[in-house]
């Protein structure tokens, strides 16, 4: 489909990959895009590998299936690189974004010959600095928006703040921490 960006998320249950995909769909919808955001998992439990997906388009989306040839892949748990071919079907004109404090030169060999762009984001460092705990989904969400350009940065931040204010209305410290995590990620991702 023309004007459509497809994103596949790889993470483990409990890391927030599903939540991040759904948040991205929500804010892109509020920005006037056509969207899909959905997870794929069976009876897995916390810590088991999960996959989530986003389709974001300027045009009506008529496809209703998993994404087999994504434009972008987000890897929330670097340990999955040893067991899952996260780059399967990945468009070489797209990119993979990996949650890691390691340089790209150490991550690239684990990507099974993928020749496209690779970005690393230390979501642990960012979330601990911004939130005091390890919640990788907000940094990884900002990273894929920065890398893909699927939304304008300022519009994304405004929509995310509104979403957090709705979700965490009684916990302003959570709103501030998550917003700081998003902003810090935009500063750290070298696009």
PDB file of N, CA, C and O in Angstrom, residues 12 16 46 48 52 60 67 72 99 106 113 129 141 143-144 146 161-162 186-187 189-190:
ATOM      1  N   UNK A  12       9.407  -8.981  24.993  1.00  0.00           N
ATOM      2  CA  UNK A  12       8.987 -10.054  25.891  1.00  0.00           C
ATOM      3  C   UNK A  12       7.774  -9.560  26.671  1.00  0.00           C
ATOM      4  O   UNK A  12       7.635  -8.366  26.937  1.00  0.00           O
ATOM      5  N   UNK A  16       6.276  -4.018  27.610  1.00  0.00           N
ATOM      6  CA  UNK A  16       5.537  -2.893  27.072  1.00  0.00           C
ATOM      7  C   UNK A  16       5.545  -2.760  25.565  1.00  0.00           C
ATOM      8  O   UNK A  16       5.122  -1.729  25.045  1.00  0.00           O
ATOM      9  N   UNK A  46       4.524 -13.744  31.190  1.00  0.00           N
ATOM     10  CA  UNK A  46       5.513 -12.688  31.338  1.00  0.00           C
ATOM     11  C   UNK A  46       6.899 -13.241  31.015  1.00  0.00           C
ATOM     12  O   UNK A  46       7.276 -14.301  31.489  1.00  0.00           O
ATOM     13  N   UNK A  48       7.941 -14.220  28.023  1.00  0.00           N
ATOM     14  CA  UNK A  48       7.941 -14.969  26.769  1.00  0.00           C
ATOM     15  C   UNK A  48       7.975 -13.991  25.591  1.00  0.00           C
ATOM     16  O   UNK A  48       7.445 -12.880  25.682  1.00  0.00           O
ATOM     17  N   UNK A  52       4.294  -7.457  18.151  1.00  0.00           N
ATOM     18  CA  UNK A  52       3.194  -6.504  17.972  1.00  0.00           C
ATOM     19  C   UNK A  52       3.437  -5.771  16.654  1.00  0.00           C
ATOM     20  O   UNK A  52       4.560  -5.784  16.125  1.00  0.00           O
ATOM     21  N   UNK A  60      -6.715   4.978   3.566  1.00  0.00           N
ATOM     22  CA  UNK A  60      -7.466   3.938   4.271  1.00  0.00           C
ATOM     23  C   UNK A  60      -6.713   2.611   4.169  1.00  0.00           C
ATOM     24  O   UNK A  60      -6.200   2.250   3.106  1.00  0.00           O
ATOM     25  N   UNK A  67       2.174  -8.456   9.796  1.00  0.00           N
ATOM     26  CA  UNK A  67       3.083  -7.749   8.893  1.00  0.00           C
ATOM     27  C   UNK A  67       4.291  -8.646   8.649  1.00  0.00           C
ATOM     28  O   UNK A  67       5.018  -8.993   9.586  1.00  0.00           O
ATOM     29  N   UNK A  72      10.050  -1.089   9.316  1.00  0.00           N
ATOM     30  CA  UNK A  72      10.866  -0.877  10.510  1.00  0.00           C
ATOM     31  C   UNK A  72      10.610  -2.004  11.501  1.00  0.00           C
ATOM     32  O   UNK A  72       9.489  -2.513  11.587  1.00  0.00           O
ATOM     33  N   UNK A  99      17.044  -1.935  21.415  1.00  0.00           N
ATOM     34  CA  UNK A  99      17.270  -1.454  22.767  1.00  0.00           C
ATOM     35  C   UNK A  99      18.581  -2.052  23.256  1.00  0.00           C
ATOM     36  O   UNK A  99      18.642  -3.225  23.617  1.00  0.00           O
ATOM     37  N   UNK A 106      28.491  -3.820  17.358  1.00  0.00           N
ATOM     38  CA  UNK A 106      28.341  -5.073  18.099  1.00  0.00           C
ATOM     39  C   UNK A 106      26.989  -5.733  17.863  1.00  0.00           C
ATOM     40  O   UNK A 106      26.846  -6.939  18.016  1.00  0.00           O
ATOM     41  N   UNK A 113      22.790 -10.829   8.548  1.00  0.00           N
ATOM     42  CA  UNK A 113      23.097 -10.313   7.220  1.00  0.00           C
ATOM     43  C   UNK A 113      22.255  -9.130   6.780  1.00  0.00           C
ATOM     44  O   UNK A 113      22.343  -8.703   5.626  1.00  0.00           O
ATOM     45  N   UNK A 129      16.942   6.984  34.214  1.00  0.00           N
ATOM     46  CA  UNK A 129      17.205   8.405  34.465  1.00  0.00           C
ATOM     47  C   UNK A 129      15.902   9.209  34.548  1.00  0.00           C
ATOM     48  O   UNK A 129      15.769  10.102  35.385  1.00  0.00           O
ATOM     49  N   UNK A 141       9.408   3.668  21.861  1.00  0.00           N
ATOM     50  CA  UNK A 141       8.353   4.323  21.090  1.00  0.00           C
ATOM     51  C   UNK A 141       8.880   5.603  20.450  1.00  0.00           C
ATOM     52  O   UNK A 141       8.707   5.832  19.251  1.00  0.00           O
ATOM     53  N   UNK A 143      11.964   6.302  19.883  1.00  0.00           N
ATOM     54  CA  UNK A 143      13.039   5.951  18.940  1.00  0.00           C
ATOM     55  C   UNK A 143      12.484   5.592  17.569  1.00  0.00           C
ATOM     56  O   UNK A 143      13.001   6.054  16.549  1.00  0.00           O
ATOM     57  N   UNK A 144      11.422   4.782  17.527  1.00  0.00           N
ATOM     58  CA  UNK A 144      10.892   4.396  16.215  1.00  0.00           C
ATOM     59  C   UNK A 144      10.225   5.577  15.520  1.00  0.00           C
ATOM     60  O   UNK A 144      10.283   5.696  14.297  1.00  0.00           O
ATOM     61  N   UNK A 146      11.288   8.681  15.818  1.00  0.00           N
ATOM     62  CA  UNK A 146      12.421   9.474  15.331  1.00  0.00           C
ATOM     63  C   UNK A 146      13.035   8.857  14.080  1.00  0.00           C
ATOM     64  O   UNK A 146      13.321   9.560  13.107  1.00  0.00           O
ATOM     65  N   UNK A 161       1.698  13.469  25.468  1.00  0.00           N
ATOM     66  CA  UNK A 161       1.435  14.134  26.744  1.00  0.00           C
ATOM     67  C   UNK A 161      -0.057  14.094  27.068  1.00  0.00           C
ATOM     68  O   UNK A 161      -0.448  13.812  28.207  1.00  0.00           O
ATOM     69  N   UNK A 162      -0.893  14.336  26.072  1.00  0.00           N
ATOM     70  CA  UNK A 162      -2.343  14.271  26.286  1.00  0.00           C
ATOM     71  C   UNK A 162      -2.761  12.853  26.671  1.00  0.00           C
ATOM     72  O   UNK A 162      -3.594  12.662  27.565  1.00  0.00           O
ATOM     73  N   UNK A 186      14.671  11.287  21.853  1.00  0.00           N
ATOM     74  CA  UNK A 186      14.837  12.075  20.631  1.00  0.00           C
ATOM     75  C   UNK A 186      16.225  12.713  20.568  1.00  0.00           C
ATOM     76  O   UNK A 186      16.795  12.830  19.494  1.00  0.00           O
ATOM     77  N   UNK A 187      16.756  13.108  21.715  1.00  0.00           N
ATOM     78  CA  UNK A 187      18.099  13.696  21.737  1.00  0.00           C
ATOM     79  C   UNK A 187      19.192  12.659  21.495  1.00  0.00           C
ATOM     80  O   UNK A 187      20.233  12.978  20.934  1.00  0.00           O
ATOM     81  N   UNK A 189      18.881   9.575  19.826  1.00  0.00           N
ATOM     82  CA  UNK A 189      18.840   8.837  18.555  1.00  0.00           C
ATOM     83  C   UNK A 189      19.491   9.695  17.486  1.00  0.00           C
ATOM     84  O   UNK A 189      19.071  10.820  17.225  1.00  0.00           O
ATOM     85  N   UNK A 190      20.506   9.163  16.871  1.00  0.00           N
ATOM     86  CA  UNK A 190      21.206   9.887  15.806  1.00  0.00           C
ATOM     87  C   UNK A 190      20.619   9.503  14.461  1.00  0.00           C
ATOM     88  O   UNK A 190      20.953   8.478  13.893  1.00  0.00           O
TER      89      UNK A 190
END
